[in-house]
Each structure stands twice: as structure tokens, then as C-alpha cells.
Short mmCIF file of C-alpha atoms in Angstrom, two decimals:
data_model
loop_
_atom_site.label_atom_id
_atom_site.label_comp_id
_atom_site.label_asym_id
_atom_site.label_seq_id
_atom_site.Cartn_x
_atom_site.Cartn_y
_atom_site.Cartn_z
CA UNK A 1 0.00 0.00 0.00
CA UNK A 2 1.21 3.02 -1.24
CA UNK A 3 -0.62 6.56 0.34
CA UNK A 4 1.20 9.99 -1.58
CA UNK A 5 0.47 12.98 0.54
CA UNK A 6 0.93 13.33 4.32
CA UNK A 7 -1.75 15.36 5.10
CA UNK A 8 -4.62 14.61 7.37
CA UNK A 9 -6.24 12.71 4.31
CA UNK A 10 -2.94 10.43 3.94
CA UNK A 11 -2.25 9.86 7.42
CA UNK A 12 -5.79 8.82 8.26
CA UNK A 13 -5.82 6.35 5.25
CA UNK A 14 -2.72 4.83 6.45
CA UNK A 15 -3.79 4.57 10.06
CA UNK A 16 -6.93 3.12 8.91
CA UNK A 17 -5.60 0.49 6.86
CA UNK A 18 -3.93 -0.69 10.48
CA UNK A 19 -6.97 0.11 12.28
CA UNK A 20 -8.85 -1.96 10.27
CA UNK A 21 -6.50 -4.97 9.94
CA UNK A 22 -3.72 -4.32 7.31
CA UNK A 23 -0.52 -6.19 8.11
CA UNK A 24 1.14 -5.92 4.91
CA UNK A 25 3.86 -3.01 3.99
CA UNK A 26 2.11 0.42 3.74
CA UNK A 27 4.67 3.76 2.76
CA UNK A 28 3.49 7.30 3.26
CA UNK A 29 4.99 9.81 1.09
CA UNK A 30 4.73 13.41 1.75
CA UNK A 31 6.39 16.00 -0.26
CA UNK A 32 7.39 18.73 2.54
CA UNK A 33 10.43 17.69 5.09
CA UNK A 34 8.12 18.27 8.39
CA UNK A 35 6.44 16.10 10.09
CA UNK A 36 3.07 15.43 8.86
CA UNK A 37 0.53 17.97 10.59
CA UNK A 38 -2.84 19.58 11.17
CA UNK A 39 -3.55 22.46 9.09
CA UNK A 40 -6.45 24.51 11.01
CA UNK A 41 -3.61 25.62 13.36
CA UNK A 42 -1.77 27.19 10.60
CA UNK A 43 -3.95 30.03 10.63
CA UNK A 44 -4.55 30.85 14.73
CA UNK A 45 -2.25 29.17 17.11
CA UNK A 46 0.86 28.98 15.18
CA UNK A 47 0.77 31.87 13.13
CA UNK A 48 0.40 33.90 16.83
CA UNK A 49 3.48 32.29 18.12
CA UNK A 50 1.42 30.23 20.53
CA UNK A 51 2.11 27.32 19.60
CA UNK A 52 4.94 25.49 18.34
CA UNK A 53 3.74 23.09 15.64
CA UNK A 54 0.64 20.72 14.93
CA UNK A 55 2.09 17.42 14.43
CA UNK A 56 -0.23 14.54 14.45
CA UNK A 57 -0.16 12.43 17.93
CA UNK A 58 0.53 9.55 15.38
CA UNK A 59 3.61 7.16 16.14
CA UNK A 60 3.90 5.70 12.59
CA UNK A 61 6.87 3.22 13.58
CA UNK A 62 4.56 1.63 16.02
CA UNK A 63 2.44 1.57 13.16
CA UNK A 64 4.75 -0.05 11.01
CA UNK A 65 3.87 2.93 8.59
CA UNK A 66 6.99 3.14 6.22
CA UNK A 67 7.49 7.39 6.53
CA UNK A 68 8.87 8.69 3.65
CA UNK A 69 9.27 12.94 3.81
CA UNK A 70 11.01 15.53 1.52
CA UNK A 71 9.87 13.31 -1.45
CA UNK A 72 7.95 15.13 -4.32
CA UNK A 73 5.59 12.92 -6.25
CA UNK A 74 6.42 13.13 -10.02
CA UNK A 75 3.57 11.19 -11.76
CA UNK A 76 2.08 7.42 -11.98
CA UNK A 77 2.17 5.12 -14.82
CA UNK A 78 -0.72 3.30 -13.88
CA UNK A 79 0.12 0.10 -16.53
CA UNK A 80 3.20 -0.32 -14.45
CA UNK A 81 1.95 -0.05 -10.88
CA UNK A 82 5.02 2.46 -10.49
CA UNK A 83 4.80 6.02 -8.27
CA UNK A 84 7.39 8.11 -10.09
CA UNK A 85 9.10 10.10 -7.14
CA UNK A 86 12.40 12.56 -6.74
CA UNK A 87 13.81 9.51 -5.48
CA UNK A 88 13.24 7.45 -7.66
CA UNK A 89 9.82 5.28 -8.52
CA UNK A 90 8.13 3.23 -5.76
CA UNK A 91 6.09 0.48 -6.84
CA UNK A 92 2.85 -0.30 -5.55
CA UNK A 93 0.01 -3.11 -5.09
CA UNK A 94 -2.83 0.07 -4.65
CA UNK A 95 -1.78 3.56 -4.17
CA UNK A 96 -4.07 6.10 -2.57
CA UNK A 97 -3.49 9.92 -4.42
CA UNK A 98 -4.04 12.29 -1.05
CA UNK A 99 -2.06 15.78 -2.46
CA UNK A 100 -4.31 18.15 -1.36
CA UNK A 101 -5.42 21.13 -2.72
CA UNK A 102 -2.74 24.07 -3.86
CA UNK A 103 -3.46 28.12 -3.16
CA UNK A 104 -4.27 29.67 -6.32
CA UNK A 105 -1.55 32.84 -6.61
CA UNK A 106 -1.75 36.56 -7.28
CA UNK A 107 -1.13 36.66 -11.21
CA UNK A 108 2.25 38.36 -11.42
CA UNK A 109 3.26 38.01 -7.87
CA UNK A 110 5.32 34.59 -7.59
CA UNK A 111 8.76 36.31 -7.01
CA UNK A 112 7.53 39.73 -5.61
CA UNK A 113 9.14 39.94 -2.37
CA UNK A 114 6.51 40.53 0.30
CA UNK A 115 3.70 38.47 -1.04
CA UNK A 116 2.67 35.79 0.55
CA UNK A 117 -0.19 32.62 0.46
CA UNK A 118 -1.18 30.56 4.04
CA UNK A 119 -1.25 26.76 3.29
CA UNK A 120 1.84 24.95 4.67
CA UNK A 121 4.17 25.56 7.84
CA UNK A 122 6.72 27.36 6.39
CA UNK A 123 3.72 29.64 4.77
CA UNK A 124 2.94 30.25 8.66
CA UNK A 125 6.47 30.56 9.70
CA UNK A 126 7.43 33.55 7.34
CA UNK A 127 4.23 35.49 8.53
CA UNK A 128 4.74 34.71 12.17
CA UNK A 129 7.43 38.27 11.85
CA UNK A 130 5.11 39.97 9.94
CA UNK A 131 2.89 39.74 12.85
CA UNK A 132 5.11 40.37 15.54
CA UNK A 133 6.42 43.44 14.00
CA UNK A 134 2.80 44.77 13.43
CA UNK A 135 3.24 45.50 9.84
CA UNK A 136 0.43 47.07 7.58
CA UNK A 137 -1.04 44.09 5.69
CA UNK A 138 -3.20 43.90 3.00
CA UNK A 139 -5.16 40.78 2.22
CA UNK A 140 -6.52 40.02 -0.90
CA UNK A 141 -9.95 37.84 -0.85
CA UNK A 142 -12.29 38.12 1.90
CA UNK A 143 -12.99 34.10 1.85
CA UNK A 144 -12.81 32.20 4.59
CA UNK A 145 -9.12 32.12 4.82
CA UNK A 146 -8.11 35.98 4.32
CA UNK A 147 -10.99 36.24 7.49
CA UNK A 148 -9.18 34.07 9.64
CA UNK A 149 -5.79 35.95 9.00
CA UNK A 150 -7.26 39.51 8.89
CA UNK A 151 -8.70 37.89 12.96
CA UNK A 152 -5.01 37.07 13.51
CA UNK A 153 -3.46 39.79 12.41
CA UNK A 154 -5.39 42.41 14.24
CA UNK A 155 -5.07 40.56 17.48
CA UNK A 156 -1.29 40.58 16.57
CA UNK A 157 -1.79 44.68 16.19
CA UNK A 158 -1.53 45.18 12.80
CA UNK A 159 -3.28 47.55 10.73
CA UNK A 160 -5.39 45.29 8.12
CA UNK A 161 -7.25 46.00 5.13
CA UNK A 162 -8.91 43.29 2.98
CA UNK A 163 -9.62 43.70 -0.65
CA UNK A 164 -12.11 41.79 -2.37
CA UNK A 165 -13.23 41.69 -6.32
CA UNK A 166 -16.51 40.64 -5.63
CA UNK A 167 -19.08 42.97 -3.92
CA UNK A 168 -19.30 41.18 -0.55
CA UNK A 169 -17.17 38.98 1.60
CA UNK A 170 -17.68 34.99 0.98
CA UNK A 171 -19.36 35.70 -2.71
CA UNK A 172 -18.49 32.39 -4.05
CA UNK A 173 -19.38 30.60 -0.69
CA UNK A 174 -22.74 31.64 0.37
CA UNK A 175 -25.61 33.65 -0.87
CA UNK A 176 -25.99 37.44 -0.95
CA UNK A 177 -28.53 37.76 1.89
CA UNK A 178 -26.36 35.43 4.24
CA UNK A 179 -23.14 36.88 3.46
CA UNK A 180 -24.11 40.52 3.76
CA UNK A 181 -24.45 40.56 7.76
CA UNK A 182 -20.89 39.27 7.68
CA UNK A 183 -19.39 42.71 5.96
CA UNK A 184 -19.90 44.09 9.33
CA UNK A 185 -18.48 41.73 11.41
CA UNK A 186 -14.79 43.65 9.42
CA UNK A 187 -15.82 46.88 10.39
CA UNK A 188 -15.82 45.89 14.21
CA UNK A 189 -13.03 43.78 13.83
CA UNK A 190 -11.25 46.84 13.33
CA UNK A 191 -10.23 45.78 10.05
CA UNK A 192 -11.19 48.31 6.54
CA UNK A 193 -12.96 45.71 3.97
CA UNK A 194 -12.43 47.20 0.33
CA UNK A 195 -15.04 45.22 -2.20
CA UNK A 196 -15.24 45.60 -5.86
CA UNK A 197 -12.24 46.36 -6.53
CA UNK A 198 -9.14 44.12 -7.52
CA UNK A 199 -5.15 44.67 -7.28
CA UNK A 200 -3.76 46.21 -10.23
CA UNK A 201 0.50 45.67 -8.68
CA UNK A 202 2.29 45.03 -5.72
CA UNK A 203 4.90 47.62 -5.32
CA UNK A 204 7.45 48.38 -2.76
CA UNK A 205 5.27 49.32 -0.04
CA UNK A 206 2.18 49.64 -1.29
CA UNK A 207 -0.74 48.09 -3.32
CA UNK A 208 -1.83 50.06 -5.97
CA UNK A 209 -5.27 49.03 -6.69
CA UNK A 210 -7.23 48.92 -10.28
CA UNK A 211 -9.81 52.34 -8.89
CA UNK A 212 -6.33 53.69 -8.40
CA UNK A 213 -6.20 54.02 -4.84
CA UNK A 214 -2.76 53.09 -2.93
CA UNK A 215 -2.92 51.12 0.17
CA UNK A 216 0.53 51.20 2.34
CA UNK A 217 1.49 47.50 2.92
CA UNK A 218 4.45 45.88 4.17
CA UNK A 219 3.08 42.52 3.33
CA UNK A 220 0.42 40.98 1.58
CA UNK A 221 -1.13 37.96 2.28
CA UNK A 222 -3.19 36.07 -0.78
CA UNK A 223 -6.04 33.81 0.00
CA UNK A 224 -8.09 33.87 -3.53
CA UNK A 225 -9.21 30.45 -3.14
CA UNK A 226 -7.87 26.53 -3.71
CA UNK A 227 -7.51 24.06 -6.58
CA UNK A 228 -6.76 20.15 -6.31
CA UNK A 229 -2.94 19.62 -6.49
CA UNK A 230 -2.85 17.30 -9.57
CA UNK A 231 -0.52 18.85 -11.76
CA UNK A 232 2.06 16.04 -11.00
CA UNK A 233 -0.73 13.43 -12.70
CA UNK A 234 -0.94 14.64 -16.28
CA UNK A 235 0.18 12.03 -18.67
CA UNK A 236 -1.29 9.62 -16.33
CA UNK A 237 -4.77 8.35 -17.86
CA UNK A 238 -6.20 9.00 -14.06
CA UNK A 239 -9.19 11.04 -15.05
CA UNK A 240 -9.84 14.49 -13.76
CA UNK A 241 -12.55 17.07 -13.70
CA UNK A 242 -12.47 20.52 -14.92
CA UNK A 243 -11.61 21.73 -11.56
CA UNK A 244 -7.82 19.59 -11.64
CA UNK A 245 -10.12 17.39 -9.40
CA UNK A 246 -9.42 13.51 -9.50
CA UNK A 247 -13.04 11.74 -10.71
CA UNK A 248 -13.55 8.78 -8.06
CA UNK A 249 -16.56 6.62 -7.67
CA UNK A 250 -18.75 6.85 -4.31
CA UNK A 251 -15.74 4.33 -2.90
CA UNK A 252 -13.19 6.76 -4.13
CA UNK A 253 -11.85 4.60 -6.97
CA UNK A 254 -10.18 6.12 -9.47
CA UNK A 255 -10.75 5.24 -13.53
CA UNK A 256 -7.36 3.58 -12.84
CA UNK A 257 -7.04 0.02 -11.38
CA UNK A 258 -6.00 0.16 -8.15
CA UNK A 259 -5.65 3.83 -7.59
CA UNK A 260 -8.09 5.26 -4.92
CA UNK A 261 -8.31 9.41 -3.91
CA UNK A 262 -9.30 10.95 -1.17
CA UNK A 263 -9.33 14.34 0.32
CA UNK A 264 -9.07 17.64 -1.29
CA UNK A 265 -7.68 16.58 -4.19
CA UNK A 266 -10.53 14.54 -5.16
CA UNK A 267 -14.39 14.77 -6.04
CA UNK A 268 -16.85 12.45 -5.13
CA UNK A 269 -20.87 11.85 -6.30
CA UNK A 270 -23.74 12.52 -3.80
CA UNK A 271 -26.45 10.37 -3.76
CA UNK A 272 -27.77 12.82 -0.72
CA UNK A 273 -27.52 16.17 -3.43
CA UNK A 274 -27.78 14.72 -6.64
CA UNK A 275 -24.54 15.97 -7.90
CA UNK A 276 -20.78 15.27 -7.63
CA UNK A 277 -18.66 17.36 -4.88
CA UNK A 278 -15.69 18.45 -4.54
CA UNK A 279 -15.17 19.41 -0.95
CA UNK A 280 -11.99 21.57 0.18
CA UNK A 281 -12.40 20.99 4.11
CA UNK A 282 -10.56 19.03 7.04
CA UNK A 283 -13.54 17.29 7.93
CA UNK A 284 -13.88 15.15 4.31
CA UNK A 285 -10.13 14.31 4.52
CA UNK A 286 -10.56 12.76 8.23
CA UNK A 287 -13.87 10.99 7.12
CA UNK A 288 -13.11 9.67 3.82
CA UNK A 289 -9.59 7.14 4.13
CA UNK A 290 -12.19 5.05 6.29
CA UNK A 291 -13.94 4.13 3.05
CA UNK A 292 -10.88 3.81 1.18
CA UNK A 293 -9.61 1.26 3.48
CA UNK A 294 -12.48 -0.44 4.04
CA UNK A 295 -12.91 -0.54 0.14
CA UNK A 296 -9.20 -1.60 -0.08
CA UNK A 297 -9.76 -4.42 2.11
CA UNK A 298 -12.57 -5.97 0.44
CA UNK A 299 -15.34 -4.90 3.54
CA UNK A 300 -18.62 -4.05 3.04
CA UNK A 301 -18.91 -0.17 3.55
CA UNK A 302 -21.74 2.09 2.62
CA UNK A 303 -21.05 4.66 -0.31
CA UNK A 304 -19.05 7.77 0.63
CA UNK A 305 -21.69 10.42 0.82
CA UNK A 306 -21.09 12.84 4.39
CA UNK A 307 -22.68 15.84 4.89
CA UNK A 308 -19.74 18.12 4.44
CA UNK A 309 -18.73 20.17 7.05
CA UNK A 310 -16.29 22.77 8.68
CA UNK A 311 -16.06 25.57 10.94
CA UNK A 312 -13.96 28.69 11.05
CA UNK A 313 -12.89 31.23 13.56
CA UNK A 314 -13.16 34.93 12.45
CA UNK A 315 -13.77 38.57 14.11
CA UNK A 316 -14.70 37.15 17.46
CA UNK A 317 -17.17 34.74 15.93
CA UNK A 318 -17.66 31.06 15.71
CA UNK A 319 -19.06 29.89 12.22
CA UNK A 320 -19.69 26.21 11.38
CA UNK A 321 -21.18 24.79 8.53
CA UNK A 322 -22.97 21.45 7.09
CA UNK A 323 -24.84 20.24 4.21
CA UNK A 324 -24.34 22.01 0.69
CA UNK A 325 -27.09 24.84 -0.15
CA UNK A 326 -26.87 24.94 -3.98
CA UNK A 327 -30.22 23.10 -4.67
CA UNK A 328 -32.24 24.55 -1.85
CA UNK A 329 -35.68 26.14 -2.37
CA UNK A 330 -36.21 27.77 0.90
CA UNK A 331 -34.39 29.62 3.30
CA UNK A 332 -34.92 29.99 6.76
CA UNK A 333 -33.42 32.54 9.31
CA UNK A 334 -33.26 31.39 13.02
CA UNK A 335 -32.64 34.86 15.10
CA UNK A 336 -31.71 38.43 13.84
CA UNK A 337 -27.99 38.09 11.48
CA UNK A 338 -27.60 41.89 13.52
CA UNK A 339 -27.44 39.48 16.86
CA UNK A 340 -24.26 37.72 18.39
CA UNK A 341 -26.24 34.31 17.25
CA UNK A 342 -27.78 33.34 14.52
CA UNK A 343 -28.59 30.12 11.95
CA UNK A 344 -30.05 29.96 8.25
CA UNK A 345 -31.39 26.42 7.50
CA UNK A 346 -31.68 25.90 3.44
CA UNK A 347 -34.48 23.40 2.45
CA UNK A 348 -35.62 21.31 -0.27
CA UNK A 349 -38.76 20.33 -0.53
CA UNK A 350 -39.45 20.44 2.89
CA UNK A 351 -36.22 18.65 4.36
CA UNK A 352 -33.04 20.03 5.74
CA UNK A 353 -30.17 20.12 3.45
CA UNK A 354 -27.68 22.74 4.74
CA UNK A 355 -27.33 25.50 7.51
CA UNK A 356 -25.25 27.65 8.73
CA UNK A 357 -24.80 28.56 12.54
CA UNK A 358 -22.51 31.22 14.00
CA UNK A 359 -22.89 31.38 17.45
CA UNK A 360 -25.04 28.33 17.43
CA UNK A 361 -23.30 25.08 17.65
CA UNK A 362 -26.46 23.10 18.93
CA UNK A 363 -28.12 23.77 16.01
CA UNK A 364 -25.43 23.07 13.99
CA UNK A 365 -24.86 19.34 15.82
CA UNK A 366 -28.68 18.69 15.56
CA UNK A 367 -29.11 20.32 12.00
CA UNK A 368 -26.06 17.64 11.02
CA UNK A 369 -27.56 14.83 12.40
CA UNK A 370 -31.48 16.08 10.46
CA UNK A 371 -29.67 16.20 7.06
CA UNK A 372 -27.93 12.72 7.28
CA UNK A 373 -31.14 11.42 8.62
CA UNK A 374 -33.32 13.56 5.24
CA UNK A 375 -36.05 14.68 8.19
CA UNK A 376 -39.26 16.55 6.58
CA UNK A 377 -38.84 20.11 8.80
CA UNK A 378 -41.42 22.41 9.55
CA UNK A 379 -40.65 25.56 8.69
CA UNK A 380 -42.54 27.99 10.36
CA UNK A 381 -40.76 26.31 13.72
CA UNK A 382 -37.88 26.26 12.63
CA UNK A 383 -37.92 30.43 12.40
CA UNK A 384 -38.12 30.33 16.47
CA UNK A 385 -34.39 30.07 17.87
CA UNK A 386 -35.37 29.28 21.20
CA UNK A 387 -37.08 26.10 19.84
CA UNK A 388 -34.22 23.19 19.45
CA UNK A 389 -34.39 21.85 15.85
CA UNK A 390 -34.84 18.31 16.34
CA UNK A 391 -38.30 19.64 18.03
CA UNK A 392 -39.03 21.55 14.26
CA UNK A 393 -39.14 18.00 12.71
CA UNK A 394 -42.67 17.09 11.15
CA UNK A 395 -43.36 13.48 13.28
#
């Protein structure tokens, strides 16, 4: 068994191949020399200096796991059952693709000194001085990532502004009406949100921006979104989608024999919504290597269809997520979006298939529970926040 990428996706798929009986050879390869890790850190603890590092509790000789770091993956010949690495190609019986997703950059930007993108530790570690030294910072994208460093940096002291081409934060997340309470949660974070607008250059000290206006910056930080990190697979024959994403089956097969994916890197299809997804969070890379292995190992596992989820931490507020909204035909609001607290439950045709919750994290662990179970919801209770949800279910 053969599992390229050490991220929480690889590690978990080798861990559950042991867990759930393995006893043959299995070698993790992960192209960065650290340690494998957690990433949610990356963006609060560690990039505040208070923490040291996020390595997995995971003692992979105990495991038997063969640890292989500081070893790029160069492509797979699928015909040969051969990983093509920098060191040299490692043959396998399966191999399990777990690369992760990539930052998209800042066209023009790759060797402009000052720019920088938040995905791996040494990302962290080079903006762990920017910090301490309370530089002016500009971010550019007001996703979910440039909100959780804009929430670092100001606690850090600096002075922040966020610049976003769309005309709200979150555009390509959520819809207008649920993003637009969020634009104010900047403004008393003490951080100036700039929207419609995009960066025309990055110049020594300053971001000159394409309305003309010059914001002083002694760093900028990029978070303008993610794409699957499947570059490396081109010649292949592994097929992918028009995202970069690798196209597995609800076990997370590949169209190659013997070549599973799981994690960011690949997409999957819902049963649950109908379509296939392609979900960039922490929680689908920790739930999916349990299929893989099971598949892997010949035991009877349901289809891989979770309700995706994830949380984030931003201006003071907690945010958490499940289900996916696209197909929805009614929205709900639990509680005033002007309040600390608040939900939006999205249904379809009468049953719960997404909310989010800031603030709310009983809704959100009874809302999770509705969706996977496809409860018929009714509506008009579910508008009263002091009612629990699981008591807004039609019996």
C-alpha cells in the first residue's frame, strides 16, 4: 500500500488500513520535510506564536507505517503499478493519491518579495514576523481564509485591510442575503474591507489598486481560493474534472485500477444532493480514508456520501457549517444576522439540506444529524431560535 500525501487525508488512510486490519507493507509519502501535521492551526495558534507546531499524535513506527518525507511525487504510470518520485519510482500493489489542494496565486506576484499565500508551515512561519512586527497588511480575498488571517493579524496589532473583487465577503461561498451581515463583522473587527475592486500591482510598499487608490502594505497575504494539487498526474490516464479534481466513484476509486483518492484533491458523487462534490475541508479528509480502506480491504462499507462540514474562527465569531445549499428552495433565518447568534437552515422540498450557525453550535450538531437522517422540517418552527431543531421536525 502506497498513500502519496501526508496530510490529514494520507495519514488517516494509512492509520486506517492498520486500524482496520492491514498487516502488509504500507509507505506514506509526503512531499514537505516536516512532520506530517494539522492544518487549522496554521492560521490561529501557530501563526500567533502560541504554539509550536501541529504534528499529528501519530507514532507511525509503532504503526509499522513506512514514513517517507522531503519526497515530491512526479507522476504514476498506472500500466506499471510504479509512483514516479524525486527519489526514484516506488512500486505499488494500490496507491491512494491524497495531495491536497494548492493556493491559487496573485497573477504576477510569484517572485515579488513581500507576497505571501497561508497553506503549509513554512507559509505560517514567514508570517509569524510579519505579525510580531505589526506590519500594515493587505489581504486580498475576503474568503474564509483571508478572514481568519485579517482575525489574527489584528489581534497581533496590525493595521489590516482586505480587498475583495466581488461585492461582498464569501461571494463564491454563500448567498448574498447570508453573506451581507458578515461585511460588518470587518468593520468591528477593526479591520477596513475594500469590495469591488481588484489589485492592479504590488509595489514596494504599497498596493496600488485597479480604482487607483494606494494602500501602504508591508506585506500581503493572498487567499483567492484553492484548486486540487494534480498537476504532478498529467500524462497519467487517471481522469480528472475541470476543476484539476481527481473523478472517483462513491468508494473513491479512481478510472485507474487500483488507484483510490481521497481528500481535497478529489471529487466524489452525492447520492444525498444529486450531484458530484468536490469538498476543500478538514472534515472530508478525516472521514473519507475510512472508506478507502475499508474498500481496499474488500469490507462491506456504505457509499461515501457525508454531509460536508467545517467551521472557522473569524472577528470574534464562531461559524460552522454542514450540508451544501446549492439546490435549496427555501431559506430559513433562526434569530436576527444583527445578533451575536444566529442560523439559516436551506431546504428542499421540505427537508433540511444545509445550515449555517454562528454562534449556534447546537443547532449546527442537531441540523447535522437532520440532514444525514433527510427529516421533513417544519418551517414555520424552525424560524423560532429558542425552539431546538430536532423539536421543528414534522413526526
Amino acid at each position: 500500500m502506497v498513500v502519496v500525501g501526508a496530510g490529514m487525508a494520507g495519514v488517516q488512510t494509512a492509520v486506517a488500513l492498520r486500524e482496520q486490519g492491514f498487516t502488509g507493507p504500507v509507505t506514506l509519502i509526503g512531499a514537505e520535510p516536516h512532520q506530517p501535521y494539522d492544518r487549522p492551526p496554521l492560521s490561529k495558534a501557530i501563526l500567533l506564536g502560541t504554539a509550536d507546531g501541529s504534528a499529528f499524535d501519530v507514532d507511525f513506527a509503532s504503526l509499522d507505517i513506512d514514513l517517507r518525507l522531503g519526497c515530491e511525487a512526479l507522476g504514476v504510470r498506472p500500466a506499471d503499478h510504479e509512483l514516479d518520485t524525486a527519489a526514484g519510482p516506488v512500486p505499488y500493489d494500490v496507491l491512494v493519491l491524497a495531495t491536497g489542494a494548492e493556493p491559487v496565486r496573485l497573477p504576477g506576484t510569484d517572485e515579488t518579495p513581500g507576497v505571501h499565500l497561508l497553506r503549509t508551515l513554512d507559509d505560517a512561519e514567514r508570517l509569524r514576523p510579519v505579525l510580531a512586527a505589526r506590519h500594515d497588511v493587505v489581504v486580498v480575498g475576503a474568503g474564509w481564509i483571508g478572514a481568519e488571517f485579517a482575525t489574527a493579524a489584528r489581534e497581533a496589532g496590525c493595521a489590516v485591510t482586505v480587498v475583495e473583487a466581488a461585492d461582498r465577503p464569501l461571494a463564491g461561498a454563500l448567498p448574498a442575503e447570508v453573506a451581507a451581515p458578515m461585511t460588518a463583522w470587518y468593520a468591528d473587527g477593526g479591520v477596513a474591507l475594500r469590495t469591488g475592486v481588484r489589485v492592479a500591482a504590488v509595489e514596494p510598499g504599497a498596493v496600488v489598486l485597479d480604482d487607483g487608490a494606494r494602500l501602504p502594505s508591508d506585506a500581503v497575504v493572498v487567499g483567492i481560493g484553492a484548486h486540487p494539487a494534480t498537476g504532478w498526474l498529467a500524462g497519467s490516464g487517471i481522469a480528472l474534472g475541470p476543476y484539476g479534481d481527481v473523478l472517483a466513484d462513491d468508494r473513491l476509486r479512481t478510472s485507474a485500477a487500483d488507484v483510490y483518492a481521497v481528500g481535497d484533491c478529489t471529487s466524489f458523487p452525492s447520492a444525498r444532493y444529486a450531484e458530484r462534490l468536490l469538498v476543500h475541508h478538514w472534515d472530508n479528509a478525516l472521514q473519507g480514508p475510512r472508506t478507502v480502506a475499508a474498500d481496499i480491504l474488500g469490507e462491506e462499507a456504505a457509499p461515501y456520501d457525508p454531509v460536508p462540514y467545517f467551521w472557522s474562527e473569524q472577528f470574534g465569531r464562531f461559524v460552522q457549517y454542514a450540508g451544501h445549499h446549492a439546490a435549496a428552495d427555501r431559506t430559513v433565518w433562526r434569530g436576527d444576522p444583527a445578533d451575536p447568534a444566529w442560523t439559516v437552515c436551506w431546504l428542499r422540498e421540505g427537508r433540511l439540506v444545509a445550515l449555517l450557525a454562528v454562534g449556534r453550535p447546537r443547532d449546527l450538531a442537531q441540523g447535522r444529524r437532520l440532514i444525514e437522517a433527510g427529516r421533513l422540517m417544519d418551517a414555520e418552527a424552525l424560524t423560532d431560535p429558542a425552539l431546538p431543531l430536532k423539536q421543528a421536525v414534522v413526526e
